Short mmCIF file of C-alpha atoms in Angstrom, two decimals:
data_model
loop_
_atom_site.label_atom_id
_atom_site.label_comp_id
_atom_site.label_asym_id
_atom_site.label_seq_id
_atom_site.Cartn_x
_atom_site.Cartn_y
_atom_site.Cartn_z
CA UNK I 1 -7.73 72.75 147.89
CA UNK I 2 -4.08 73.54 147.84
CA UNK I 3 -1.80 71.05 146.24
CA UNK I 4 1.71 70.69 147.57
CA UNK I 5 4.77 70.86 145.40
CA UNK I 6 8.22 69.72 146.28
CA UNK I 7 11.64 68.94 144.97
CA UNK I 8 12.60 65.32 145.46
CA UNK I 9 16.35 64.88 145.58
CA UNK I 10 17.30 61.32 144.65
CA UNK I 11 20.86 60.27 145.27
CA UNK I 12 22.80 57.30 144.05
CA UNK I 13 22.22 54.96 146.95
CA UNK I 14 25.65 53.40 146.76
CA UNK I 15 27.31 56.78 147.26
CA UNK I 16 25.78 57.71 150.61
CA UNK I 17 24.82 56.08 153.87
CA UNK I 18 21.04 55.69 154.36
CA UNK I 19 20.90 58.46 156.96
CA UNK I 20 22.89 60.91 154.84
CA UNK I 21 20.80 60.14 151.79
CA UNK I 22 17.60 60.63 153.76
CA UNK I 23 18.73 64.07 154.91
CA UNK I 24 19.46 65.05 151.30
CA UNK I 25 16.10 63.68 150.24
CA UNK I 26 14.37 65.81 152.87
CA UNK I 27 15.89 69.18 151.97
CA UNK I 28 12.39 70.31 150.96
CA UNK I 29 9.75 68.23 152.76
CA UNK I 30 6.54 67.73 150.79
CA UNK I 31 4.05 68.11 153.62
CA UNK I 32 0.79 69.94 153.00
CA UNK I 33 0.96 73.51 154.39
CA UNK I 34 -2.46 73.20 156.06
CA UNK I 35 -3.17 69.64 157.27
CA UNK I 36 -6.44 70.71 158.92
CA UNK I 37 -7.73 71.73 155.48
CA UNK I 38 -7.02 68.20 154.22
CA UNK I 39 -8.94 66.77 157.17
CA UNK I 40 -11.87 69.08 156.53
CA UNK I 41 -11.98 68.15 152.85
CA UNK I 42 -11.93 64.47 153.83
CA UNK I 43 -15.06 64.96 155.95
CA UNK I 44 -16.75 66.92 153.18
CA UNK I 45 -16.18 64.05 150.73
CA UNK I 46 -17.55 61.47 153.16
CA UNK I 47 -20.58 63.62 153.93
CA UNK I 48 -21.33 64.05 150.22
CA UNK I 49 -21.11 60.30 149.59
CA UNK I 50 -23.29 59.42 152.56
CA UNK I 51 -25.86 62.05 151.57
CA UNK I 52 -25.92 60.74 148.00
CA UNK I 53 -26.55 57.22 149.30
CA UNK I 54 -29.40 58.41 151.49
CA UNK I 55 -31.00 60.26 148.59
CA UNK I 56 -30.66 57.28 146.26
CA UNK I 57 -32.18 54.92 148.81
CA UNK I 58 -35.60 56.14 147.68
CA UNK I 59 -34.71 55.89 144.00
CA UNK I 60 -36.23 53.29 141.67
CA UNK I 61 -32.78 52.69 140.19
CA UNK I 62 -31.72 49.78 142.38
CA UNK I 63 -28.39 49.30 140.57
CA UNK I 64 -27.27 52.77 141.62
CA UNK I 65 -28.59 52.34 145.15
CA UNK I 66 -26.77 49.06 145.75
CA UNK I 67 -23.56 50.53 144.38
CA UNK I 68 -23.39 53.50 146.74
CA UNK I 69 -21.75 52.75 150.08
CA UNK I 70 -21.05 56.21 151.44
CA UNK I 71 -17.35 55.39 151.16
CA UNK I 72 -16.16 58.07 148.71
CA UNK I 73 -13.16 56.04 147.52
CA UNK I 74 -15.21 53.00 146.55
CA UNK I 75 -18.13 55.00 145.16
CA UNK I 76 -15.68 56.88 142.93
CA UNK I 77 -14.95 53.85 140.70
CA UNK I 78 -17.18 50.92 141.69
CA UNK I 79 -20.38 52.71 140.73
CA UNK I 80 -19.27 52.50 137.12
CA UNK I 81 -20.58 49.12 135.84
CA UNK I 82 -17.83 49.20 133.23
CA UNK I 83 -15.02 50.26 135.56
CA UNK I 84 -12.70 47.70 134.00
CA UNK I 85 -12.82 49.69 130.75
CA UNK I 86 -11.31 52.68 132.55
CA UNK I 87 -9.03 51.19 135.21
CA UNK I 88 -6.91 54.32 135.53
CA UNK I 89 -9.84 56.25 136.95
CA UNK I 90 -8.81 54.69 140.26
CA UNK I 91 -5.96 57.23 140.43
CA UNK I 92 -8.55 60.01 140.83
CA UNK I 93 -10.28 58.38 143.81
CA UNK I 94 -7.84 58.79 146.70
CA UNK I 95 -8.58 61.21 149.52
CA UNK I 96 -6.56 62.41 152.49
CA UNK I 97 -2.86 63.14 152.48
CA UNK I 98 -2.13 60.57 149.75
CA UNK I 99 -4.67 62.03 147.33
CA UNK I 100 -1.98 63.28 144.93
CA UNK I 101 -0.49 59.83 144.33
CA UNK I 102 -0.68 59.38 140.57
CA UNK I 103 0.65 55.86 140.41
CA UNK I 104 1.00 54.83 136.77
CA UNK I 105 -1.77 57.15 135.55
CA UNK I 106 -1.21 58.09 131.91
CA UNK I 107 1.28 55.28 131.44
CA UNK I 108 1.12 52.02 129.56
CA UNK I 109 -0.39 48.81 130.87
CA UNK I 110 1.90 45.96 131.88
CA UNK I 111 0.47 42.45 132.28
CA UNK I 112 2.20 40.24 134.84
CA UNK I 113 2.06 36.72 133.42
CA UNK I 114 4.98 35.06 135.20
CA UNK I 115 4.76 34.53 138.98
CA UNK I 116 8.43 33.57 139.37
CA UNK I 117 11.14 35.67 141.02
CA UNK I 118 14.38 33.81 140.43
CA UNK I 119 16.75 36.70 139.72
CA UNK I 120 16.63 39.98 141.69
CA UNK I 121 19.26 41.60 139.44
CA UNK I 122 18.08 40.53 135.99
CA UNK I 123 14.33 39.90 136.31
CA UNK I 124 12.53 38.22 133.44
CA UNK I 125 10.06 40.23 131.34
CA UNK I 126 6.58 39.19 132.38
CA UNK I 127 7.43 39.12 136.08
CA UNK I 128 6.28 41.62 138.68
CA UNK I 129 9.87 42.58 139.52
CA UNK I 130 10.57 43.47 135.90
CA UNK I 131 7.57 45.82 135.94
CA UNK I 132 8.18 47.71 139.17
CA UNK I 133 11.80 48.69 138.39
CA UNK I 134 11.03 50.32 135.06
CA UNK I 135 11.57 54.09 134.77
CA UNK I 136 8.36 54.95 132.94
CA UNK I 137 4.88 55.17 134.51
CA UNK I 138 3.16 51.77 134.35
CA UNK I 139 -0.28 50.46 135.29
CA UNK I 140 0.44 46.87 136.35
CA UNK I 141 -2.29 44.20 136.10
CA UNK I 142 -2.27 40.40 136.35
CA UNK I 143 -3.16 37.75 133.79
CA UNK I 144 -4.35 35.23 136.39
CA UNK I 145 -4.49 34.43 140.09
CA UNK I 146 -0.92 34.36 141.41
CA UNK I 147 1.17 33.54 144.46
CA UNK I 148 4.41 35.49 144.01
CA UNK I 149 7.19 34.27 146.32
CA UNK I 150 9.84 36.96 146.42
CA UNK I 151 13.51 36.04 146.64
CA UNK I 152 14.53 39.55 147.80
CA UNK I 153 12.95 42.95 148.50
CA UNK I 154 10.70 44.11 145.68
CA UNK I 155 12.12 47.61 145.16
CA UNK I 156 9.75 49.91 143.28
CA UNK I 157 10.58 52.78 140.97
CA UNK I 158 8.34 55.88 140.92
CA UNK I 159 5.00 56.19 139.13
CA UNK I 160 3.66 52.65 139.40
CA UNK I 161 0.20 51.27 140.10
CA UNK I 162 -0.14 47.69 141.30
CA UNK I 163 -3.74 46.87 140.37
CA UNK I 164 -4.89 43.43 141.53
CA UNK I 165 -8.56 43.87 140.63
CA UNK I 166 -9.94 40.81 138.84
CA UNK I 167 -7.27 38.43 140.14
CA UNK I 168 -6.40 36.89 143.48
CA UNK I 169 -2.80 38.04 143.94
CA UNK I 170 -0.58 37.17 146.92
CA UNK I 171 2.88 38.67 147.53
CA UNK I 172 5.01 36.88 150.11
CA UNK I 173 8.58 35.87 150.81
CA UNK I 174 11.84 37.76 151.21
CA UNK I 175 11.66 41.43 152.14
CA UNK I 176 8.36 42.08 150.34
CA UNK I 177 7.54 45.58 149.07
CA UNK I 178 10.02 48.45 149.44
CA UNK I 179 9.20 52.05 148.44
CA UNK I 180 12.46 53.91 149.03
CA UNK I 181 13.25 57.46 147.93
CA UNK I 182 10.50 57.41 145.30
CA UNK I 183 7.09 59.00 144.75
CA UNK I 184 3.67 58.32 143.24
CA UNK I 185 2.84 54.69 143.94
CA UNK I 186 -0.62 53.10 144.25
CA UNK I 187 -0.94 49.56 145.63
CA UNK I 188 -4.47 48.21 145.28
CA UNK I 189 -6.20 44.89 145.93
CA UNK I 190 -3.16 42.76 146.83
CA UNK I 191 -2.58 40.25 149.65
CA UNK I 192 0.75 40.82 151.44
CA UNK I 193 1.73 38.28 154.08
CA UNK I 194 4.39 36.02 155.60
CA UNK I 195 7.21 38.37 154.65
CA UNK I 196 10.59 37.69 156.22
CA UNK I 197 14.01 39.34 156.38
CA UNK I 198 16.17 39.07 153.29
CA UNK I 199 19.21 40.83 151.92
CA UNK I 200 22.98 40.56 151.87
CA UNK I 201 22.47 40.39 148.13
CA UNK I 202 22.34 42.55 145.03
CA UNK I 203 18.89 43.81 144.05
CA UNK I 204 17.83 45.89 141.04
CA UNK I 205 15.98 49.18 141.68
CA UNK I 206 15.87 50.61 138.13
CA UNK I 207 16.79 49.56 134.59
CA UNK I 208 20.22 51.16 135.05
CA UNK I 209 21.01 50.47 138.70
CA UNK I 210 21.32 47.58 141.09
CA UNK I 211 23.15 47.56 144.38
CA UNK I 212 24.00 45.58 147.46
CA UNK I 213 21.23 45.42 150.06
CA UNK I 214 21.94 44.65 153.69
CA UNK I 215 19.49 42.68 155.82
CA UNK I 216 15.91 43.99 155.57
CA UNK I 217 13.43 44.14 158.44
CA UNK I 218 10.86 41.95 156.75
CA UNK I 219 8.07 44.54 156.57
CA UNK I 220 5.06 43.83 154.40
CA UNK I 221 5.29 47.31 152.87
CA UNK I 222 8.24 49.55 153.79
CA UNK I 223 7.90 53.26 152.95
CA UNK I 224 11.30 54.90 153.37
CA UNK I 225 11.82 58.55 152.43
CA UNK I 226 8.96 58.28 149.92
CA UNK I 227 6.16 60.69 148.96
CA UNK I 228 2.64 60.49 147.53
CA UNK I 229 1.79 56.89 148.38
CA UNK I 230 -1.67 55.27 148.44
CA UNK I 231 -2.31 51.75 149.78
CA UNK I 232 -5.93 50.69 149.28
CA UNK I 233 -8.00 47.50 149.62
CA UNK I 234 -5.08 45.27 150.58
CA UNK I 235 -5.08 42.43 153.11
CA UNK I 236 -1.95 42.14 155.27
CA UNK I 237 -0.93 39.66 157.96
CA UNK I 238 1.96 37.81 159.61
CA UNK I 239 5.14 39.58 158.55
CA UNK I 240 8.50 39.52 160.30
CA UNK I 241 8.38 43.19 161.37
CA UNK I 242 5.64 45.72 160.54
CA UNK I 243 2.78 45.22 158.12
CA UNK I 244 3.21 48.81 156.91
CA UNK I 245 6.04 51.07 158.13
CA UNK I 246 6.61 54.66 156.98
CA UNK I 247 9.87 56.28 158.13
CA UNK I 248 12.68 58.67 157.27
CA UNK I 249 10.65 61.69 156.17
CA UNK I 250 7.96 59.85 154.22
CA UNK I 251 4.82 61.94 153.76
CA UNK I 252 1.69 62.38 151.65
CA UNK I 253 0.35 58.90 152.49
CA UNK I 254 -3.17 57.44 152.56
CA UNK I 255 -3.73 53.93 153.97
CA UNK I 256 -7.37 53.05 153.28
CA UNK I 257 -9.83 50.15 153.05
CA UNK I 258 -7.29 47.56 154.20
CA UNK I 259 -7.78 44.51 156.41
CA UNK I 260 -5.07 43.85 159.02
CA UNK I 261 -4.93 40.67 161.07
CA UNK I 262 -2.71 38.17 162.93
CA UNK I 263 0.23 40.40 163.74
CA UNK I 264 2.07 42.01 166.63
CA UNK I 265 3.50 45.40 165.60
CA UNK I 266 1.08 46.43 162.89
CA UNK I 267 2.18 49.89 161.73
CA UNK I 268 5.06 52.23 162.58
CA UNK I 269 5.01 55.86 161.45
CA UNK I 270 8.26 57.70 162.10
CA UNK I 271 11.92 56.69 162.33
CA UNK I 272 12.73 57.81 165.88
CA UNK I 273 11.71 60.40 168.46
CA UNK I 274 14.61 62.68 167.59
CA UNK I 275 14.49 62.37 163.79
CA UNK I 276 13.28 65.90 163.03
CA UNK I 277 12.35 65.45 159.34
CA UNK I 278 9.53 63.14 160.39
CA UNK I 279 7.79 66.21 161.84
CA UNK I 280 6.65 66.77 158.24
CA UNK I 281 5.11 63.31 157.95
CA UNK I 282 1.38 63.41 157.15
CA UNK I 283 -0.65 60.20 156.99
CA UNK I 284 -4.37 59.45 156.58
CA UNK I 285 -5.56 56.10 157.97
CA UNK I 286 -9.17 55.60 156.87
CA UNK I 287 -11.88 52.93 156.40
CA UNK I 288 -9.57 50.11 157.52
CA UNK I 289 -10.57 47.07 159.56
CA UNK I 290 -8.06 46.21 162.27
CA UNK I 291 -9.18 42.64 162.77
CA UNK I 292 -8.31 39.43 164.55
CA UNK I 293 -5.24 38.73 166.67
CA UNK I 294 -3.57 42.15 166.53
CA UNK I 295 -1.43 43.23 169.47
CA UNK I 296 -0.29 46.86 169.11
CA UNK I 297 0.75 49.77 166.83
CA UNK I 298 -2.41 50.59 164.90
CA UNK I 299 -0.38 52.77 164.45
CA UNK I 300 2.55 53.80 166.65
CA UNK I 301 3.46 57.37 165.72
CA UNK I 302 6.65 59.37 166.13
CA UNK I 303 6.23 63.02 165.22
CA UNK I 304 4.08 64.03 162.24
CA UNK I 305 0.35 64.60 161.77
CA UNK I 306 -1.69 61.40 161.76
CA UNK I 307 -5.40 61.43 160.87
CA UNK I 308 -7.11 58.20 162.04
CA UNK I 309 -10.66 58.34 160.71
CA UNK I 310 -13.62 55.95 160.28
CA UNK I 311 -11.72 52.75 161.05
CA UNK I 312 -13.04 49.66 162.85
CA UNK I 313 -10.80 48.38 165.65
CA UNK I 314 -12.14 44.97 166.71
CA UNK I 315 -9.99 44.23 169.75
CA UNK I 316 -6.29 44.51 170.48
CA UNK I 317 -4.09 42.80 173.03
CA UNK I 318 -2.00 45.76 174.32
CA UNK I 319 -3.23 49.04 172.81
CA UNK I 320 -4.53 50.45 169.52
CA UNK I 321 -2.83 53.82 169.01
CA UNK I 322 0.54 54.65 170.52
CA UNK I 323 3.18 57.29 170.12
CA UNK I 324 6.24 59.10 171.30
CA UNK I 325 8.15 62.18 170.19
CA UNK I 326 5.10 64.49 170.27
CA UNK I 327 3.05 63.42 167.22
CA UNK I 328 -0.32 65.01 166.43
CA UNK I 329 -2.99 62.27 166.46
CA UNK I 330 -6.47 63.20 165.29
CA UNK I 331 -8.91 60.31 165.92
CA UNK I 332 -12.34 60.82 164.41
CA UNK I 333 -15.35 58.61 163.81
CA UNK I 334 -13.66 55.31 164.69
CA UNK I 335 -15.10 52.35 166.57
CA UNK I 336 -12.82 50.99 169.28
CA UNK I 337 -13.81 47.59 170.71
CA UNK I 338 -11.66 46.82 173.72
CA UNK I 339 -10.49 43.30 174.62
CA UNK I 340 -11.80 41.47 177.67
CA UNK I 341 -8.49 42.05 179.50
CA UNK I 342 -9.30 44.79 182.00
CA UNK I 343 -5.69 45.98 181.88
CA UNK I 344 -5.86 46.66 178.12
CA UNK I 345 -8.97 48.82 177.81
CA UNK I 346 -7.11 52.03 176.95
CA UNK I 347 -7.00 52.82 173.24
CA UNK I 348 -3.92 55.00 173.61
CA UNK I 349 -0.40 54.51 174.88
CA UNK I 350 2.36 57.11 175.31
CA UNK I 351 5.39 54.91 174.81
CA UNK I 352 8.15 55.31 177.40
CA UNK I 353 7.11 58.90 178.18
CA UNK I 354 6.07 60.46 181.47
CA UNK I 355 2.84 62.45 181.72
CA UNK I 356 4.68 65.69 182.41
CA UNK I 357 6.12 65.39 178.89
CA UNK I 358 3.06 64.17 176.99
CA UNK I 359 0.27 66.22 178.57
CA UNK I 360 0.75 68.93 175.90
CA UNK I 361 0.83 66.52 172.98
CA UNK I 362 -2.08 67.10 170.62
CA UNK I 363 -4.08 63.86 170.79
CA UNK I 364 -7.82 64.15 170.42
CA UNK I 365 -10.88 61.96 169.94
CA UNK I 366 -14.00 63.22 168.20
CA UNK I 367 -17.07 61.17 167.24
CA UNK I 368 -15.39 57.91 168.23
CA UNK I 369 -17.46 55.07 169.69
CA UNK I 370 -15.95 53.21 172.64
CA UNK I 371 -17.14 49.62 173.14
CA UNK I 372 -16.56 47.10 175.93
CA UNK I 373 -14.93 49.64 178.25
CA UNK I 374 -12.54 51.17 175.71
CA UNK I 375 -11.33 54.68 176.54
CA UNK I 376 -9.16 57.25 174.78
CA UNK I 377 -6.84 59.49 176.84
CA UNK I 378 -6.77 62.86 175.06
CA UNK I 379 -4.16 65.54 175.61
CA UNK I 380 -3.14 68.98 174.38
CA UNK I 381 -3.41 72.54 175.56
CA UNK I 382 -6.67 74.37 174.69
CA UNK I 383 -7.54 71.56 172.29
CA UNK I 384 -11.17 72.51 171.75
CA UNK I 385 -10.26 76.08 170.86
CA UNK I 386 -7.62 74.92 168.41
CA UNK I 387 -10.00 72.64 166.53
CA UNK I 388 -13.18 74.69 166.74
CA UNK I 389 -12.38 76.65 163.60
CA UNK I 390 -10.76 73.84 161.66
CA UNK I 391 -13.81 71.60 161.49
CA UNK I 392 -16.70 73.57 160.11
CA UNK I 393 -17.61 70.26 158.44
CA UNK I 394 -18.26 67.79 161.25
CA UNK I 395 -16.77 64.31 160.98
CA UNK I 396 -19.26 61.53 160.56
CA UNK I 397 -19.88 59.52 163.70
CA UNK I 398 -18.77 55.91 164.01
CA UNK I 399 -22.44 54.94 163.68
CA UNK I 400 -21.65 54.63 159.96
CA UNK I 401 -18.61 52.42 160.50
CA UNK I 402 -20.19 49.15 159.35
CA UNK I 403 -21.18 50.78 156.10
CA UNK I 404 -17.88 52.56 155.50
CA UNK I 405 -15.66 49.54 156.23
CA UNK I 406 -17.94 46.88 154.76
CA UNK I 407 -15.51 45.98 151.97
CA UNK I 408 -12.19 46.47 153.79
CA UNK I 409 -9.41 44.25 152.50
CA UNK I 410 -8.95 42.62 149.11
CA UNK I 411 -12.27 42.68 147.29
CA UNK I 412 -13.73 39.22 146.91
CA UNK I 413 -10.87 37.63 148.82
CA UNK I 414 -12.74 35.96 151.65
CA UNK I 415 -14.73 33.70 149.32
CA UNK I 416 -12.70 34.29 146.15
CA UNK I 417 -15.94 35.01 144.31
CA UNK I 418 -14.50 37.61 142.00
CA UNK I 419 -17.62 37.67 139.88
CA UNK I 420 -19.46 39.42 142.69
CA UNK I 421 -17.57 42.62 142.11
CA UNK I 422 -16.28 42.46 138.54
CA UNK I 423 -18.46 43.16 135.57
CA UNK I 424 -18.17 39.51 134.61
CA UNK I 425 -20.22 36.79 136.21
CA UNK I 426 -18.39 33.77 137.54
CA UNK I 427 -15.79 32.58 140.00
CA UNK I 428 -12.13 32.18 139.18
CA UNK I 429 -9.20 30.17 140.39
CA UNK I 430 -6.58 30.36 137.69
CA UNK I 431 -6.12 30.82 134.01
CA UNK I 432 -4.16 32.26 131.19
CA UNK I 433 -4.75 35.29 129.06
CA UNK I 434 -4.78 36.82 125.62
CA UNK I 435 -3.63 40.19 124.38
CA UNK I 436 -5.51 41.76 121.48
CA UNK I 437 -3.77 44.36 119.39
CA UNK I 438 -5.60 47.31 117.86
CA UNK I 439 -6.61 45.16 114.90
CA UNK I 440 -8.09 42.41 117.06
CA UNK I 441 -5.19 40.02 116.61
CA UNK I 442 -4.32 38.08 119.73
CA UNK I 443 -1.26 36.49 121.17
CA UNK I 444 -0.54 34.41 124.23
CA UNK I 445 0.61 36.41 127.24
CA UNK I 446 2.80 33.54 128.30
CA UNK I 447 4.55 33.32 124.95
CA UNK I 448 4.86 37.04 124.35
CA UNK I 449 5.88 38.16 127.85
CA UNK I 450 6.81 35.18 129.94
CA UNK I 451 9.15 33.74 127.33
CA UNK I 452 11.65 36.50 128.03
CA UNK I 453 11.15 38.34 124.76
CA UNK I 454 12.26 41.97 124.86
CA UNK I 455 9.48 44.51 125.34
CA UNK I 456 8.25 46.27 122.25
CA UNK I 457 7.33 49.95 122.66
CA UNK I 458 3.77 51.07 122.09
CA UNK I 459 2.34 54.58 122.03
CA UNK I 460 1.18 56.38 125.16
CA UNK I 461 -2.55 56.89 125.74
CA UNK I 462 -4.36 59.43 123.62
CA UNK I 463 -7.93 59.98 122.50
CA UNK I 464 -7.62 57.91 119.36
CA UNK I 465 -5.50 54.93 120.37
CA UNK I 466 -7.34 52.23 122.30
CA UNK I 467 -6.63 48.55 122.64
CA UNK I 468 -8.24 45.92 124.82
CA UNK I 469 -6.82 43.28 127.07
CA UNK I 470 -8.99 40.23 127.48
CA UNK I 471 -8.03 38.34 130.60
CA UNK I 472 -9.51 34.84 130.61
CA UNK I 473 -9.62 33.58 134.19
CA UNK I 474 -10.66 29.98 134.82
CA UNK I 475 -13.13 28.58 132.32
CA UNK I 476 -15.75 31.29 132.36
CA UNK I 477 -14.62 34.57 133.99
CA UNK I 478 -13.80 37.23 131.43
CA UNK I 479 -12.46 40.55 132.60
CA UNK I 480 -12.28 43.23 129.95
CA UNK I 481 -9.68 45.90 130.44
CA UNK I 482 -9.24 48.91 128.20
CA UNK I 483 -5.81 50.47 127.95
CA UNK I 484 -4.05 52.80 125.63
CA UNK I 485 -1.02 50.58 125.30
CA UNK I 486 0.52 47.44 126.74
CA UNK I 487 4.15 46.90 127.61
CA UNK I 488 5.18 43.60 126.11
#
């Protein structure tokens, strides 16, 4: 496959208005030159994983058989019984338009041991905010189960992975997660909920810069002029505005394996109908479960190329997929279960647009299953001819949807039985942790990080330098993590 390259122009935010800065940032959009090729490769990967599962179903190796789900993202890392010894393999598992998101791959490990967020300008070492603003690539993990109540927007720097595997981590509060004018972020296995507007305050965005932030929308995750983003296995609900919004020329995004519930305007893709840079927006929405008490925008699209594939939509109150401004919407292998309201059976909605304007928009449905009277209104001139060549690999039908979305959301979250999916064996509620240096000498995470001590540099990963982090969660859950270095 072709990999896109781009120049990302980052301006000093205090020097330009948001709109001006966004236009500078979008001088060379990073969209893939052939989005249909990305879609085709997606289907190839799913087909390979499903075929492997079917072949292994007759195998005598039951451990391998039970591991394989047919979901290529999960099978990529969860089939390794010692995945926790190679956490950064996750960065190789994304598919779709966000497949090039590196996150903190190749960087040091940072252990969040302090769940406080008292100072948005001078965050304490050991906190999540301290980690995400650093300039270097970091792979961020958690020493224990945490509820992190944000005081202001959590503004990320580039090349960060938020890896909640092995802990029950909730992010809530003011502003929540903001990915603005950055690239290469992976957010995995985190609960994001009850986020509200914040701002009119100074907030740090890097070790050398903080600035005044006006009132935020209160999105769960706000992607603003950002590139190469992957959001996977998160659970999101009840935020002030959107659960995930991607605007102002953001592109190269995969939103996969998430569980959405209890929200009105779930997801907005695109700033406005007339914001031309969003024509380069490319987003893959795959293997998600759109669950209870959702109203609309799953997603709402303005411009761009949106691939909605192998998701489970279990009722909506108004509509599932909407749009304006002539977006391309490619719906494949989804299951749409309509509500009982006979006036809300249509999956699609062209927002504030007359048919004479939208009849040529490229919206198509292929391999989708419609349940309880659901129906998808397709549009586009000569649509079958246009797609006949693009999909020599057929998308898998929604008959596989239960299997592909079985583990949507935070893994282990519904019963908090983390031992079911870690290599360890027991449940966990809380606990502390220990860091072992290369000689096996340990120190308390709380005392070394949470006390506010300055970080001490360690070497970057190489083939000869390996240290282990032993996270002790509750009285009996031990999660072993191998890293090349730890930021303390």
